[in-house]
Short mmCIF file of C-alpha atoms in Angstrom, two decimals:
data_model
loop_
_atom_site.label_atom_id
_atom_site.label_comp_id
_atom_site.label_asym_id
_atom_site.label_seq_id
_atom_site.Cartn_x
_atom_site.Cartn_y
_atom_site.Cartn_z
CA UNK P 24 -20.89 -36.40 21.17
CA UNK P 25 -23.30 -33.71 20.52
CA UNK P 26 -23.97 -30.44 22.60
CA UNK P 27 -25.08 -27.02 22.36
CA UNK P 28 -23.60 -24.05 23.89
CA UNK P 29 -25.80 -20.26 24.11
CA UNK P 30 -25.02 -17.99 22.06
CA UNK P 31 -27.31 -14.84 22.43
CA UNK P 32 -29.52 -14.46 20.31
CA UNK P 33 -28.97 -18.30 18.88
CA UNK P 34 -28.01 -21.29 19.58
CA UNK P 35 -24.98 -23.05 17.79
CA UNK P 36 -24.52 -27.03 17.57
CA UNK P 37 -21.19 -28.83 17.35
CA UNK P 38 -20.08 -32.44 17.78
CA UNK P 39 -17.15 -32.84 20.04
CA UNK P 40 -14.50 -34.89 18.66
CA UNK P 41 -11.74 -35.29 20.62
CA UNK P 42 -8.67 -37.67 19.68
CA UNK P 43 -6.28 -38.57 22.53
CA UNK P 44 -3.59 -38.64 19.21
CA UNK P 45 -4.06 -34.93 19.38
CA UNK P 46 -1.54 -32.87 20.24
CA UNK P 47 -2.68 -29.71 19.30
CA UNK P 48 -5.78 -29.94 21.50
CA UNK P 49 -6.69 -26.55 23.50
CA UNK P 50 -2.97 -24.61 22.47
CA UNK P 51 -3.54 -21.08 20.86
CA UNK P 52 -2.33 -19.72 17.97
CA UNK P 53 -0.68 -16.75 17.28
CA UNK P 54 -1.47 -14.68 13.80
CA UNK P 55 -0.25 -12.12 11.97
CA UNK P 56 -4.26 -10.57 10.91
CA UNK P 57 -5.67 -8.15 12.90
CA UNK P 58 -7.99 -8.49 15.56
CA UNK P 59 -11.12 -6.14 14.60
CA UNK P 60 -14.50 -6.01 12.98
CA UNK P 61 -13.99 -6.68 9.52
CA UNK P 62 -17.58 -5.21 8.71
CA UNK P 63 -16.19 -2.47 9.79
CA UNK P 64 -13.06 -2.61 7.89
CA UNK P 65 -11.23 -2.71 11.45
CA UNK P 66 -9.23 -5.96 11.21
CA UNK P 67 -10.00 -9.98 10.02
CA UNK P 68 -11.37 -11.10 12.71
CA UNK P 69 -13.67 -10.58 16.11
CA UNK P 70 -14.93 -14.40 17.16
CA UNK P 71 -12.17 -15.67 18.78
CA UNK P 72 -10.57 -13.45 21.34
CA UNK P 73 -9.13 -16.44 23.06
CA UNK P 74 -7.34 -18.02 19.66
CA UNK P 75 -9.22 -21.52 20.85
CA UNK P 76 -12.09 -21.77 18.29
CA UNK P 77 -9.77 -24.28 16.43
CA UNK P 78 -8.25 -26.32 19.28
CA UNK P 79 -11.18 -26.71 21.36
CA UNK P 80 -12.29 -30.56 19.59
CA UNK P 81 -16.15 -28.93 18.72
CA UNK P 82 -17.16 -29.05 15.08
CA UNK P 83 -19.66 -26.71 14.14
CA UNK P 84 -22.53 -28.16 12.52
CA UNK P 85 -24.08 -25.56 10.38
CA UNK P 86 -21.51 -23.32 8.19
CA UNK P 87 -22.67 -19.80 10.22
CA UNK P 88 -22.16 -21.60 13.93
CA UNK P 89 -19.93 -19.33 16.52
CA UNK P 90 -18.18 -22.65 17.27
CA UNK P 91 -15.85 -21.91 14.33
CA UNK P 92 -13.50 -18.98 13.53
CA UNK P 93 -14.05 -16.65 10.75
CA UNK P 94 -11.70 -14.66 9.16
CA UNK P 95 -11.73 -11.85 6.02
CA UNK P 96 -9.35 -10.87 4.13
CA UNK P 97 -10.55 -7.75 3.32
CA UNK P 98 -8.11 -5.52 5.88
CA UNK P 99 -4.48 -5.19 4.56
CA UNK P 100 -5.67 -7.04 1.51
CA UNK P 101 -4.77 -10.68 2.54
CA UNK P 102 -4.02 -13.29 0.65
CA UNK P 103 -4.07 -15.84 3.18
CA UNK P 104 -5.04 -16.55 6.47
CA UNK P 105 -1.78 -17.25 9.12
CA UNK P 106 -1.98 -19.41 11.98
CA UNK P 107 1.01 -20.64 14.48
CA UNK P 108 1.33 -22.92 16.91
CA UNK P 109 3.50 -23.61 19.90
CA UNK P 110 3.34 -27.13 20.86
CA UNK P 111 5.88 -26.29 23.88
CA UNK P 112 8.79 -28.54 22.94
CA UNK P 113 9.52 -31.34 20.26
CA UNK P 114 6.52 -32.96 19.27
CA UNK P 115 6.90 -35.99 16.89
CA UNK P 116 3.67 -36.47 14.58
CA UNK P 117 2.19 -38.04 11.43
CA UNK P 118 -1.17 -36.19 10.68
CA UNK P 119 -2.64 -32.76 10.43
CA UNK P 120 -6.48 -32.22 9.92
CA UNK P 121 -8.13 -29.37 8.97
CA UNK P 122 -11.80 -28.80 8.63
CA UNK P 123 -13.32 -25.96 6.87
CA UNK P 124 -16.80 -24.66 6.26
CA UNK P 125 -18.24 -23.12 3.65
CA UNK P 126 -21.36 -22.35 1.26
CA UNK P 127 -23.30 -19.78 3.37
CA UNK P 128 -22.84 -15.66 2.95
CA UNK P 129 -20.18 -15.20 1.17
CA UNK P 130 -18.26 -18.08 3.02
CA UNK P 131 -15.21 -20.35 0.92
CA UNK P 132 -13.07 -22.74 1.57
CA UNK P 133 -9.38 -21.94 1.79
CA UNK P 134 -7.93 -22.24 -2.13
CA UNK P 135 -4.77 -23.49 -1.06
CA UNK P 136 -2.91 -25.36 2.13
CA UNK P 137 0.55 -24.93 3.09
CA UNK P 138 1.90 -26.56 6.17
CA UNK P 139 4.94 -25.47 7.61
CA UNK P 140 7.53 -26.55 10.76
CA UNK P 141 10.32 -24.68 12.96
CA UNK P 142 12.10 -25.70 16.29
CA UNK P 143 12.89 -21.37 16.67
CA UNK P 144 12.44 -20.75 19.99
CA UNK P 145 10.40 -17.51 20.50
CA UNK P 146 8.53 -16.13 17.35
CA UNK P 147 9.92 -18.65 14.68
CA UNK P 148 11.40 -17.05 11.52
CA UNK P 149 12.65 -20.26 9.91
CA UNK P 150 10.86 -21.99 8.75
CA UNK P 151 10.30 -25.50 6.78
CA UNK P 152 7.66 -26.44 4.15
CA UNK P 153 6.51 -29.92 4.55
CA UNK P 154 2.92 -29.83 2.50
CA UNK P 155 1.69 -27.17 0.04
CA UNK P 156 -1.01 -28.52 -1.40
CA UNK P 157 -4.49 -26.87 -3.60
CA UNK P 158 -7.65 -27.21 -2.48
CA UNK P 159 -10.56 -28.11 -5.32
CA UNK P 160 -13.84 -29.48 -4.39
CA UNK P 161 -17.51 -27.82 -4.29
CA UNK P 162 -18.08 -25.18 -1.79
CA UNK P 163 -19.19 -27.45 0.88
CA UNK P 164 -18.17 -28.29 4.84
CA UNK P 165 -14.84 -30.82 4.89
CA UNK P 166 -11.48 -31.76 6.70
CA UNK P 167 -8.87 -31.95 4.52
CA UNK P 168 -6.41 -34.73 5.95
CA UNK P 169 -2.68 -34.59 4.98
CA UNK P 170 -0.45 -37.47 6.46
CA UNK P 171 3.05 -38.89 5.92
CA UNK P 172 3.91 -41.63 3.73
CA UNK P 173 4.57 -44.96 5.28
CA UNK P 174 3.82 -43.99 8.69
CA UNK P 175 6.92 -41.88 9.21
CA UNK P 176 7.05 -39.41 11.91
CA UNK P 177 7.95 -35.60 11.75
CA UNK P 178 9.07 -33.53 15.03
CA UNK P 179 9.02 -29.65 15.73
CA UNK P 180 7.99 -27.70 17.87
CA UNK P 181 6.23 -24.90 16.13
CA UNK P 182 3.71 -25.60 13.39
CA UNK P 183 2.23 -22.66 10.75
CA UNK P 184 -0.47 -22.89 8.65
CA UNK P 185 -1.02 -20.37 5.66
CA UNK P 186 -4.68 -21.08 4.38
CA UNK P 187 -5.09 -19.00 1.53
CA UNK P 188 -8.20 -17.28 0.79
CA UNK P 189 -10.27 -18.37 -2.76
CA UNK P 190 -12.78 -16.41 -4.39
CA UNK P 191 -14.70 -16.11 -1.23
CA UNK P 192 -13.62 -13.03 1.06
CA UNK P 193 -14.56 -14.72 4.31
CA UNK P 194 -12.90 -18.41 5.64
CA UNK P 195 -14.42 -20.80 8.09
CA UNK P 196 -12.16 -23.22 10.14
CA UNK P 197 -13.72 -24.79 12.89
CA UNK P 198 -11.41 -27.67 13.90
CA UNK P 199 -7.62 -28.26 13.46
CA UNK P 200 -5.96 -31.79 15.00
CA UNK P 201 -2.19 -32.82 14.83
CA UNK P 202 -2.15 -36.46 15.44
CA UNK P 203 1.07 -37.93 17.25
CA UNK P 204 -0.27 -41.47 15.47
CA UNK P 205 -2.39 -41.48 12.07
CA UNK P 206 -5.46 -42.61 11.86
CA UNK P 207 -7.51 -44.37 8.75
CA UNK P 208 -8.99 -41.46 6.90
CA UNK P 209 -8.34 -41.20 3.51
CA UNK P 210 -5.73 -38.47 2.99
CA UNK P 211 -5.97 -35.33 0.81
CA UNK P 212 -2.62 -34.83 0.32
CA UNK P 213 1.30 -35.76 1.76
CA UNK P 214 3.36 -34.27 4.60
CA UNK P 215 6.49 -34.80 2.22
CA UNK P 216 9.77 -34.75 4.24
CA UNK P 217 9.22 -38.12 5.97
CA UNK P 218 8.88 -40.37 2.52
CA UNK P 219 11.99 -41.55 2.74
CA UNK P 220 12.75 -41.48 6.98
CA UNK P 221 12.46 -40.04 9.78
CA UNK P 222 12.26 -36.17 9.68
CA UNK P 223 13.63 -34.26 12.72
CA UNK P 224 13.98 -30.68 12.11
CA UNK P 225 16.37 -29.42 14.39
CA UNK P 226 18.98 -30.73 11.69
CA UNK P 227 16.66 -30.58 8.60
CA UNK P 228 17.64 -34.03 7.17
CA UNK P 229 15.72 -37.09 7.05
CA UNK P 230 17.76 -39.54 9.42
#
């Protein structure tokens, strides 16, 4: 579905694209980058004081639309971009999507995906790898799908990603799903704890 929100002194299009597999829809994230205007070398970020942009099921359109989040890496010299989520207790799931724009002012896509998982309650500190994956490809708009072999499932509760920046010093990322069932897309890459069983990770072992 198509709509428009105002923006002053534009207006931005997105599609919404909901998923009722999604259970990631409308939860913020928590980040380690600064909040602050990165023109002004005051932090990596100023678009998203609510940490929704890439929960809230709109996909931006054009690369430069305020539905997506932008980030720089410029303050405290990051290398990547972090991004944590609390799903609120043990979530079993088989798909994570992330779109990304790119190709306008100095905007890239991330170089480099790595998906991570931890049942810590509070601010998780251990945590499990289950896709690290580069990213190659023109500088162009996409979702990058990773997905579990076989339809296997993996449960946590808290999911990280760490998007690394390319040769670009600004990242776009307008839309981020974790899908409790997986749909038909053709897959980028593997979630790659769950090839051979379930993966729980309150014990770390594929049962």
């Amino acid at each position: 579905m198509r709509g428009t929100y105002t923006k002053k002194p534009y207006i931005d299009t997105y599609d919404e694209v909901p998923d009722p597999n999604n259970i990631l829809s409308g939860i913020a994230y928590t980040t380690g980058m600064k909040v602050g205007d990165p023109n002004q070398g005051a932090g990596n970020y100023v678009n998203d004081p609510n940490r929704t942009k890439l929960t809230d099921n709109r996909r931006a359109v054009l690369c430069e639309d305020g539905t997506a989040g932008y980030f720089n890496r410029n303050y405290n010299s990051l290398t990547s971009a972090d991004f944590t989520f609390d799903l609120g207790g043990r979530k079993s799931f088989q798909q994570v999507n992330i779109s990304t724009l790119a190709g306008a002012n100095g905007i890239g896509r991330p170089s480099k995906v790595t998906i991570q998982i931890s049942n810590d309650t509070g601010t998780p500190s251990n945590w499990t790898t289950i896709c690290s994956t580069a990213m190659g490809g023109p500088e162009t708009n996409k979702e990058f799908i990773y997905r579990t072999q076989n339809g296997k499932r993996i449960t946590a509760r808290h999911i990280r990603l760490l998007l690394d920046f390319g040769a670009a010093n600004w990242m776009a990322i307008d839309d981020v799903k974790v899908l409790s069932i997986a749909d038909s897309a053709p897959a980028d890459g593997n979630l790659n704890l769950a090839q051979s069983g379930e993966f729980d990770i309150d014990n770390a072992a594929n049962l």
